[in-house]
CSV table of C-alpha atoms in Angstrom, one decimal:
chain,number,residue,atom,x,y,z
D,1,MET,CA,27.3,22.3,10.4
D,2,LEU,CA,23.9,22.4,8.7
D,3,GLU,CA,24.9,20.4,5.9
D,4,LEU,CA,26.3,17.8,8.3
D,5,ALA,CA,23.0,17.8,10.3
D,6,ILE,CA,21.0,17.3,7.0
D,7,GLY,CA,23.4,14.6,6.0
D,8,ILE,CA,22.7,12.6,9.1
D,9,ILE,CA,18.9,13.1,8.7
D,10,LEU,CA,19.3,11.6,5.3
D,11,ALA,CA,21.4,9.0,6.3
D,12,GLY,CA,19.1,8.2,9.3
D,13,CYS,CA,16.5,7.9,7.0
D,14,GLY,CA,17.8,5.8,4.4
D,15,ILE,CA,19.0,3.3,7.2
D,16,GLY,CA,15.7,3.3,9.0
D,17,ALA,CA,13.9,2.5,5.7
D,18,GLY,CA,16.4,-0.5,5.2
D,19,LEU,CA,15.5,-1.7,8.8
D,20,ALA,CA,11.7,-1.4,8.2
D,21,LEU,CA,12.0,-3.9,5.3
D,22,ILE,CA,13.1,-6.5,7.7
D,23,ALA,CA,9.5,-6.8,8.6
D,24,GLY,CA,9.2,-8.6,5.2
D,25,ILE,CA,10.7,-11.9,6.8
D,26,GLY,CA,8.0,-12.7,9.1
D,27,PRO,CA,5.1,-12.6,6.4
D,28,GLY,CA,7.6,-14.5,4.0
D,29,ILE,CA,8.0,-17.4,6.4
D,30,GLY,CA,4.2,-17.3,7.5
D,31,GLU,CA,2.9,-17.4,3.9
D,32,GLY,CA,5.6,-20.1,2.8
D,33,ASN,CA,4.2,-22.5,5.9
D,34,ALA,CA,0.6,-21.8,4.8
D,35,VAL,CA,1.5,-22.6,0.9
D,36,ALA,CA,3.1,-25.6,2.3
D,37,LYS,CA,0.2,-26.8,4.4
D,38,ALA,CA,-2.0,-26.1,1.5
D,39,CYS,CA,-0.2,-28.2,-0.8
D,40,GLU,CA,0.0,-31.0,1.8
D,41,ALA,CA,-3.8,-30.9,2.1
D,42,ILE,CA,-4.3,-30.9,-1.6
D,43,GLY,CA,-2.1,-33.9,-1.9
D,44,ARG,CA,-4.2,-35.8,0.8
D,45,GLN,CA,-7.7,-34.5,-0.7
D,46,PRO,CA,-7.1,-33.5,-4.4
D,47,GLU,CA,-10.9,-32.9,-4.8
D,48,SER,CA,-11.0,-30.1,-2.1
D,49,LYS,CA,-8.3,-28.1,-4.3
D,50,GLY,CA,-10.7,-24.9,-5.1
D,51,ALA,CA,-11.7,-24.3,-1.5
D,52,VAL,CA,-8.2,-24.5,-0.1
D,53,THR,CA,-6.8,-22.6,-2.7
D,54,SER,CA,-9.1,-19.6,-2.1
D,55,THR,CA,-8.9,-20.0,1.6
D,56,MET,CA,-4.7,-20.1,1.2
D,57,ILE,CA,-5.0,-16.9,-0.9
D,58,MET,CA,-7.4,-15.2,1.5
D,59,GLY,CA,-5.0,-16.0,4.5
D,60,CYS,CA,-1.9,-15.3,2.6
D,61,ALA,CA,-3.4,-11.7,1.7
D,62,ILE,CA,-4.3,-11.0,5.4
D,63,ALA,CA,-0.9,-12.4,6.4
D,64,GLU,CA,0.8,-10.1,4.3
D,65,THR,CA,-0.2,-6.9,6.4
D,66,THR,CA,2.4,-6.8,8.8
D,67,GLY,CA,5.1,-7.0,5.8
D,68,LEU,CA,3.0,-3.9,4.4
D,69,TYR,CA,3.4,-2.0,7.4
D,70,GLY,CA,7.1,-2.2,7.1
D,71,LEU,CA,6.7,-1.3,3.4
D,72,VAL,CA,4.4,1.8,4.3
D,73,VAL,CA,7.1,2.8,6.7
D,74,GLY,CA,9.8,2.4,4.5
D,75,ILE,CA,8.3,4.4,1.7
D,76,LEU,CA,7.2,7.1,4.3
D,77,LEU,CA,11.0,7.2,5.4
D,78,ILE,CA,12.2,7.6,1.8
D,79,PHE,CA,9.8,10.0,0.3
D,80,VAL,CA,8.3,12.1,3.3
D,81,ALA,CA,10.4,12.1,6.7
D,82,PRO,CA,13.6,13.7,5.3
D,83,GLY,CA,11.4,16.7,4.2
D,84,ILE,CA,9.8,16.8,7.4
D,85,PHE,CA,12.9,16.4,9.6
D,86,THR,CA,14.7,18.9,7.8
D,87,GLY,CA,11.9,21.5,7.9
D,88,VAL,CA,11.7,20.6,11.8
D,89,LEU,CA,15.6,21.1,11.8
D,90,GLN,CA,15.4,24.3,10.2
D,91,ARG,CA,12.6,25.9,12.2
D,92,THR,CA,14.4,24.9,15.3
D,93,LEU,CA,17.6,26.7,14.0
D,94,GLU,CA,15.6,29.6,13.2
D,95,ALA,CA,14.3,30.1,16.5
D,96,MET,CA,17.6,29.5,18.0
D,97,ASN,CA,18.8,32.8,15.9
D,98,TYR,CA,21.6,30.3,14.3
D,99,ILE,CA,23.3,31.7,11.7
D,100,PRO,CA,25.1,29.0,9.2
D,101,HIS,CA,28.5,29.7,8.5
O,1,MET,CA,-40.3,8.9,-31.7
O,2,THR,CA,-40.6,5.1,-31.4
O,3,LYS,CA,-39.9,3.6,-27.7
O,4,GLU,CA,-37.3,1.1,-29.2
O,5,LYS,CA,-35.4,4.2,-30.5
O,6,LYS,CA,-35.8,6.0,-27.5
O,7,ASN,CA,-34.3,3.1,-25.2
O,8,LYS,CA,-31.3,2.9,-27.8
O,9,LEU,CA,-30.8,6.6,-27.1
O,10,ILE,CA,-30.9,5.9,-23.6
O,11,ASP,CA,-28.3,3.1,-23.8
O,12,ILE,CA,-25.8,5.1,-25.7
O,13,ALA,CA,-26.1,7.9,-23.3
O,14,LEU,CA,-25.4,5.6,-20.4
O,15,LEU,CA,-22.5,3.9,-22.3
O,16,VAL,CA,-21.0,7.3,-22.7
O,17,MET,CA,-21.5,8.3,-19.2
O,18,MET,CA,-19.5,5.1,-18.3
O,19,ILE,CA,-16.4,5.7,-20.6
O,20,LEU,CA,-16.2,9.5,-20.7
O,21,PRO,CA,-15.2,10.3,-17.1
O,22,PHE,CA,-12.0,8.2,-17.6
O,23,VAL,CA,-11.3,9.6,-20.8
O,24,LEU,CA,-11.7,13.1,-19.2
O,25,CYS,CA,-9.5,12.2,-16.5
O,26,MET,CA,-6.8,10.7,-18.9
O,27,VAL,CA,-6.7,14.0,-20.8
O,28,LEU,CA,-6.6,15.8,-17.7
O,29,LYS,CA,-3.7,14.0,-16.4
O,30,VAL,CA,-2.0,14.4,-19.8
O,31,LEU,CA,-2.4,18.0,-20.1
O,32,THR,CA,-1.4,18.8,-16.2
O,33,THR,CA,1.5,16.4,-15.9
O,34,PRO,CA,4.6,18.5,-15.5
O,35,ALA,CA,7.5,17.5,-18.2
O,36,SER,CA,10.3,15.9,-16.3
O,37,GLU,CA,13.4,13.7,-17.2
O,38,GLY,CA,12.5,10.1,-17.0
O,39,ILE,CA,10.5,8.4,-14.5
O,40,ALA,CA,9.6,9.6,-10.8
O,41,ILE,CA,7.8,8.3,-8.0
O,42,SER,CA,5.5,10.9,-6.7
O,43,GLY,CA,2.1,11.5,-4.9
O,44,ALA,CA,-1.0,12.5,-6.9
O,45,LEU,CA,-1.1,16.0,-9.0
O,46,ILE,CA,-2.6,18.8,-7.2
O,47,TYR,CA,-5.0,20.6,-9.5
O,48,PHE,CA,-5.9,23.3,-7.2
O,49,GLU,CA,-6.2,24.4,-3.5
O,50,ILE,CA,-9.4,25.9,-1.8
O,51,PRO,CA,-8.3,27.9,1.3
O,52,MET,CA,-10.0,26.6,4.5
O,53,PRO,CA,-9.0,27.6,8.2
O,54,LEU,CA,-6.8,24.9,9.3
O,55,MET,CA,-5.1,23.8,6.3
O,56,PRO,CA,-5.8,24.2,2.4
O,57,LEU,CA,-8.1,21.3,1.1
O,58,TYR,CA,-6.1,20.0,-2.1
O,59,ILE,CA,-8.3,18.8,-4.7
O,60,THR,CA,-6.0,16.1,-6.5
O,61,GLU,CA,-6.1,13.8,-9.1
O,62,VAL,CA,-7.3,11.2,-6.8
O,63,GLN,CA,-10.5,13.0,-5.9
O,64,VAL,CA,-11.2,13.5,-9.7
O,65,THR,CA,-10.5,9.7,-10.6
O,66,SER,CA,-12.5,8.5,-7.7
O,67,LEU,CA,-15.4,10.6,-8.9
O,68,ALA,CA,-15.0,9.4,-12.2
O,69,VAL,CA,-15.0,5.7,-10.8
O,70,ILE,CA,-18.5,6.7,-8.9
O,71,ILE,CA,-20.0,8.3,-12.0
O,72,SER,CA,-19.1,5.2,-14.1
O,73,ILE,CA,-20.1,2.6,-11.6
O,74,THR,CA,-23.7,4.6,-11.4
O,75,ALA,CA,-23.8,4.7,-15.2
O,76,LEU,CA,-23.1,0.7,-15.3
O,77,CYS,CA,-25.5,0.3,-12.8
O,78,LEU,CA,-28.5,2.0,-14.8
O,79,TYR,CA,-27.1,0.4,-18.0
O,80,LEU,CA,-27.3,-3.1,-16.5
O,81,THR,CA,-30.9,-2.4,-15.0
O,82,HIS,CA,-32.2,-0.6,-17.7
O,83,GLY,CA,-35.5,-2.0,-19.1
O,84,ILE,CA,-35.5,-5.2,-17.0
O,85,LYS,CA,-38.6,-7.6,-17.3
O,86,VAL,CA,-39.9,-10.5,-15.2
O,87,ILE,CA,-38.7,-12.9,-17.8
O,88,PRO,CA,-35.2,-11.9,-18.9
O,89,ASP,CA,-34.7,-11.3,-22.5
O,90,SER,CA,-31.3,-9.7,-22.7
O,91,LYS,CA,-27.8,-10.7,-21.8
O,92,ARG,CA,-27.4,-7.6,-19.4
O,93,GLN,CA,-30.2,-8.4,-17.2
O,94,LEU,CA,-28.8,-11.8,-16.7
O,95,VAL,CA,-25.3,-10.2,-15.7
O,96,ALA,CA,-27.2,-7.9,-13.3
O,97,GLU,CA,-29.0,-10.9,-11.6
O,98,TYR,CA,-25.9,-12.8,-11.7
O,99,ILE,CA,-23.9,-10.1,-9.6
O,100,VAL,CA,-27.0,-9.5,-7.2
O,101,GLU,CA,-27.5,-13.4,-6.8
O,102,LYS,CA,-23.4,-13.9,-6.1
O,103,VAL,CA,-23.5,-11.1,-3.4
O,104,ASN,CA,-26.7,-12.2,-1.7
O,105,PHE,CA,-25.1,-15.8,-1.6
O,106,LEU,CA,-21.8,-14.3,-0.3
O,107,ILE,CA,-23.7,-12.3,2.6
O,108,LYS,CA,-26.1,-15.3,3.6
O,109,ASP,CA,-22.8,-17.5,3.5
O,110,ASN,CA,-20.6,-15.4,5.7
O,111,MET,CA,-23.0,-13.3,7.7
O,112,GLY,CA,-26.2,-15.1,8.1
O,113,SER,CA,-29.7,-14.1,6.5
O,114,ARG,CA,-30.0,-11.4,9.4
O,115,TYR,CA,-27.9,-9.2,7.7
O,116,MET,CA,-29.2,-9.4,4.0
O,117,ALA,CA,-29.7,-5.4,4.0
O,118,PHE,CA,-25.8,-5.5,4.1
O,119,ALA,CA,-25.8,-6.7,0.5
O,120,PRO,CA,-25.8,-3.3,-1.7
O,121,PHE,CA,-23.0,-1.8,0.7
O,122,ILE,CA,-20.9,-4.7,0.6
O,123,ALA,CA,-21.3,-4.8,-3.3
O,124,ALA,CA,-20.7,-0.9,-3.5
O,125,ILE,CA,-17.5,-1.3,-1.7
O,126,MET,CA,-16.2,-4.4,-3.7
O,127,GLY,CA,-17.2,-2.3,-6.8
O,128,ILE,CA,-15.5,1.0,-6.2
O,129,SER,CA,-12.3,-0.8,-4.8
O,130,ALA,CA,-12.4,-2.9,-7.7
O,131,PHE,CA,-12.8,0.0,-10.3
O,132,SER,CA,-10.4,2.1,-8.4
O,133,SER,CA,-7.5,-0.3,-8.4
O,134,LEU,CA,-8.2,-1.1,-12.2
O,135,SER,CA,-8.3,2.4,-13.2
O,136,ALA,CA,-4.3,1.9,-13.1
O,137,LEU,CA,-4.5,0.1,-16.2
O,138,LEU,CA,-5.6,3.4,-17.9
O,139,GLY,CA,-2.4,5.0,-16.8
O,140,LEU,CA,-4.2,6.9,-14.2
O,141,PHE,CA,-3.1,7.4,-10.5
O,142,PRO,CA,-5.2,4.5,-8.8
O,143,PRO,CA,-7.2,6.5,-5.8
O,144,THR,CA,-6.5,3.4,-3.6
O,145,SER,CA,-2.8,4.2,-3.6
O,146,ASP,CA,-3.5,7.4,-1.8
O,147,MET,CA,-3.9,6.8,2.0
O,148,ASN,CA,-6.6,9.6,2.1
O,149,ILE,CA,-9.5,7.7,0.3
O,150,VAL,CA,-8.7,4.1,1.9
O,151,ALA,CA,-8.5,5.7,5.3
O,152,GLY,CA,-11.8,7.1,4.5
O,153,TRP,CA,-13.5,3.7,3.6
O,154,GLY,CA,-11.8,2.4,7.0
O,155,ILE,CA,-13.0,5.1,9.1
O,156,LEU,CA,-16.6,4.3,7.6
O,157,VAL,CA,-16.3,0.8,8.2
O,158,PHE,CA,-15.4,1.3,11.8
O,159,ILE,CA,-18.3,3.4,12.4
O,160,ILE,CA,-20.4,0.7,11.0
O,161,ILE,CA,-18.8,-2.2,13.3
O,162,THR,CA,-19.1,0.4,16.4
O,163,HIS,CA,-22.6,1.0,15.6
O,164,TYR,CA,-23.2,-2.7,15.4
O,165,LYS,CA,-21.5,-3.3,18.7
O,166,LEU,CA,-23.4,-0.5,20.5
O,167,LYS,CA,-26.8,-2.2,19.4
O,168,GLY,CA,-26.4,-4.5,22.7
O,169,GLY,CA,-26.3,-1.5,24.9
O,170,LEU,CA,-23.5,1.0,26.2
O,171,PHE,CA,-22.8,-1.0,29.1
O,172,PRO,CA,-21.8,-4.4,27.5
O,173,TYR,CA,-19.8,-2.6,24.8
O,174,VAL,CA,-17.6,-0.9,27.7
O,175,LYS,CA,-17.7,-4.1,29.7
O,176,GLY,CA,-15.9,-5.9,26.6
O,177,PHE,CA,-12.8,-3.7,26.8
O,178,PHE,CA,-12.3,-5.2,30.5
O,179,GLU,CA,-12.3,-9.0,29.4
O,180,PRO,CA,-10.8,-11.3,30.4
O,181,ILE,CA,-9.6,-9.2,33.1
O,182,PRO,CA,-9.2,-5.4,33.6
O,183,VAL,CA,-5.5,-5.3,33.1
O,184,PHE,CA,-6.2,-6.1,29.3
O,185,ALA,CA,-8.1,-2.6,28.7
O,186,PRO,CA,-5.4,-0.9,27.1
O,187,PHE,CA,-4.6,-3.8,24.8
O,188,ASN,CA,-8.2,-4.0,23.9
O,189,ILE,CA,-8.5,-0.3,23.1
O,190,ILE,CA,-5.4,-0.5,21.0
O,191,GLY,CA,-6.9,-3.6,19.1
O,192,GLU,CA,-10.1,-1.7,18.5
O,193,ILE,CA,-8.5,1.1,17.0
O,194,SER,CA,-6.0,-0.7,15.1
O,195,THR,CA,-8.9,-2.5,12.9
O,196,PRO,CA,-9.5,0.5,10.7
O,197,VAL,CA,-5.7,1.1,10.5
O,198,SER,CA,-4.8,-2.2,9.8
O,199,MET,CA,-7.9,-2.5,6.8
O,200,SER,CA,-6.7,0.8,5.3
O,201,PHE,CA,-3.0,0.2,5.3
O,202,ARG,CA,-3.5,-3.4,3.8
O,203,HIS,CA,-5.4,-2.0,1.0
O,204,TYR,CA,-3.2,1.1,0.5
O,205,GLY,CA,0.1,-1.0,1.1
O,206,ASN,CA,-0.8,-3.5,-1.7
O,207,VAL,CA,-1.8,-1.2,-4.3
O,208,LEU,CA,1.1,1.2,-3.7
O,209,SER,CA,3.5,-1.4,-3.8
O,210,GLY,CA,2.6,-2.3,-7.2
O,211,VAL,CA,2.8,1.3,-8.3
O,212,VAL,CA,6.2,1.6,-6.8
O,213,ILE,CA,7.6,-1.7,-8.3
O,214,SER,CA,6.2,-1.0,-11.6
O,215,THR,CA,7.8,2.5,-11.8
O,216,LEU,CA,11.2,1.0,-10.8
O,217,VAL,CA,11.0,-1.7,-13.3
O,218,GLY,CA,10.0,0.7,-15.9
O,219,SER,CA,12.7,3.2,-15.3
O,220,ALA,CA,15.0,0.2,-15.1
O,221,LEU,CA,14.0,-0.9,-18.5
O,222,GLY,CA,14.3,2.6,-20.1
O,223,GLY,CA,18.0,2.5,-19.1
O,224,LEU,CA,18.7,-1.0,-20.2
O,225,SER,CA,17.3,0.0,-23.7
O,226,GLU,CA,19.1,3.0,-24.0
O,227,MET,CA,22.3,0.9,-23.2
O,228,LEU,CA,21.5,-2.0,-25.4
O,229,LEU,CA,19.7,-0.2,-28.5
O,230,GLY,CA,21.4,3.2,-28.3
O,231,TRP,CA,23.3,2.6,-31.3
O,232,LEU,CA,20.2,2.8,-33.6
O,233,PRO,CA,20.4,5.7,-35.8
O,234,GLY,CA,18.4,8.7,-35.6
O,235,PHE,CA,15.6,9.1,-33.5
O,236,LEU,CA,15.2,5.3,-33.3
O,237,GLY,CA,18.0,5.2,-30.6
O,238,ASP,CA,15.9,7.5,-28.1
O,239,ILE,CA,13.0,5.4,-28.3
O,240,PRO,CA,13.1,3.0,-25.1
O,241,PHE,CA,11.7,0.2,-26.8
O,242,LEU,CA,12.0,-2.5,-23.8
O,243,ARG,CA,9.5,-0.1,-22.1
O,244,VAL,CA,6.8,-1.0,-24.5
O,245,GLY,CA,4.7,-3.8,-23.2
O,246,ILE,CA,7.2,-5.6,-20.9
O,247,PRO,CA,6.1,-3.6,-17.6
O,248,ALA,CA,2.3,-4.8,-18.5
O,249,VAL,CA,3.4,-8.3,-17.7
O,250,LEU,CA,3.7,-7.1,-13.9
O,251,SER,CA,0.5,-5.2,-14.2
O,252,VAL,CA,-1.3,-8.6,-14.5
O,253,TYR,CA,-0.2,-9.4,-10.9
O,254,PHE,CA,0.1,-6.0,-9.1
O,255,ASP,CA,-3.0,-4.3,-10.8
O,256,LEU,CA,-5.5,-7.3,-11.8
O,257,PHE,CA,-4.7,-9.9,-9.1
O,258,SER,CA,-3.7,-7.8,-6.3
O,259,GLY,CA,-6.3,-5.1,-7.0
O,260,LEU,CA,-9.3,-7.5,-7.1
O,261,MET,CA,-8.0,-9.7,-4.3
O,262,GLN,CA,-7.9,-6.4,-1.9
O,263,ALA,CA,-11.2,-5.5,-3.0
O,264,PHE,CA,-12.7,-8.8,-2.0
O,265,ILE,CA,-10.8,-9.0,1.1
O,266,PHE,CA,-11.7,-5.6,2.3
O,267,ALA,CA,-15.3,-6.7,1.8
O,268,MET,CA,-14.7,-10.0,3.4
O,269,LEU,CA,-13.0,-8.2,6.4
O,270,THR,CA,-15.8,-5.8,6.7
O,271,MET,CA,-18.6,-8.6,6.8
O,272,LEU,CA,-16.5,-10.8,9.2
O,273,TYR,CA,-16.1,-7.7,11.7
O,274,VAL,CA,-19.6,-6.6,11.6
O,275,ALA,CA,-20.9,-10.5,11.9
O,276,THR,CA,-18.7,-11.2,14.8
O,277,GLY,CA,-19.0,-7.8,16.7
O,278,PHE,CA,-22.4,-8.0,16.8
O,279,PRO,CA,-23.6,-9.0,20.5
O,280,GLU,CA,-26.7,-11.4,19.5
O,281,GLU,CA,-27.6,-12.2,23.1
O,282,GLU,CA,-27.4,-8.7,24.6
O,283,TYR,CA,-29.5,-7.3,21.6
O,284,GLU,CA,-32.4,-9.9,22.0
O,285,LYS,CA,-32.2,-9.1,25.9
O,286,ARG,CA,-32.4,-5.7,25.3
O,287,GLN,CA,-35.4,-5.9,22.6
O,288,ALA,CA,-37.5,-8.2,25.1
O,289,LYS,CA,-37.0,-5.4,28.1
O,290,LYS,CA,-37.9,-2.6,25.7
O,291,LYS,CA,-41.4,-4.6,24.5
O,292,LYS,CA,-42.1,-5.1,28.3
O,293,LYS,CA,-41.5,-1.4,29.0
O,294,ALA,CA,-43.7,-0.7,26.1
O,295,LEU,CA,-46.5,-3.1,27.1
O,296,SER,CA,-46.4,-1.7,30.8
O,297,ALA,CA,-46.8,1.8,29.8
O,298,ALA,CA,-49.5,0.8,27.2
O,299,GLN,CA,-51.2,-0.7,30.3
């Protein structure tokens, strides 16, 4: 039983990490839009290339934040969460005087 | 001893002070890294623990490296400003003047001339962030890919922002949460708290993603070279040739570009939050009121 429970924990963490990285879609679309508009602006006014590029990179880096939230959550789910959840499970079972068989 | 000789000795001492911390960190890392098979993604190495009432205080690689960064930046500043004159005759004084001018210009451009006293703080944040991220190039664990360090900076910046918001008095600060209508109060409070969280997560996530991807690519190249070049005779077959140099191409983006970009963005956001959060009207009203009170008390 305990093995099954731990297996479910690991599977849940893995699936959760995969789902968390869906957050990458939003920044991808957003940054693509930003770069497209920057290209348009440079095409219209080639002399303002420097200012447009630096503003675009700054905006891209800020728009990336939501994607990075997903990344951080995914990394936590893979490297940190299984240990914590397994520990909680074992402590609960110990408190219940459960003997694995 | 002549003065010139003395100056040269001080210069050499400062240069040693600039480089030695990193060398010591690398030696410490090489000596303490446990032998393991292949590459693993792991947190910072824990050197030793100090027992504390709530939980043990871990002294990790990150603290040691960031201390090295601080010492190195201090030495760099001392080196650049050593023996400055009114009419500059050395290259390093020009470099120091260039840095100071650039930071002053940045502050004046983004915050206004009222905040010129912020220049050293912003330059310090930029310098420590950039040096910390760049220490990954030496093979050290970059301090910015540990949440504790970046969260500390985020909290520090949050305290400064709140301090500047409170300069207009407590009532306008609290009233700001109930705008435009009182129903928005929970959202405003969440937005206020999310400022340091988002600032630190942005920096941490960017550097960490570089570390994770570099490690994955490194281990993949190790496997690939074992598959392709494993037939070489003797010990030549055991050396992962593909892992030499190729991961460094990724480093150009993830360590150099991303690290410097995040340092700039962290400083930029600090400036913007402080400058936009400061209630100018309320502050001037409050100052006028205080002046009146002092005048009436004097009479």
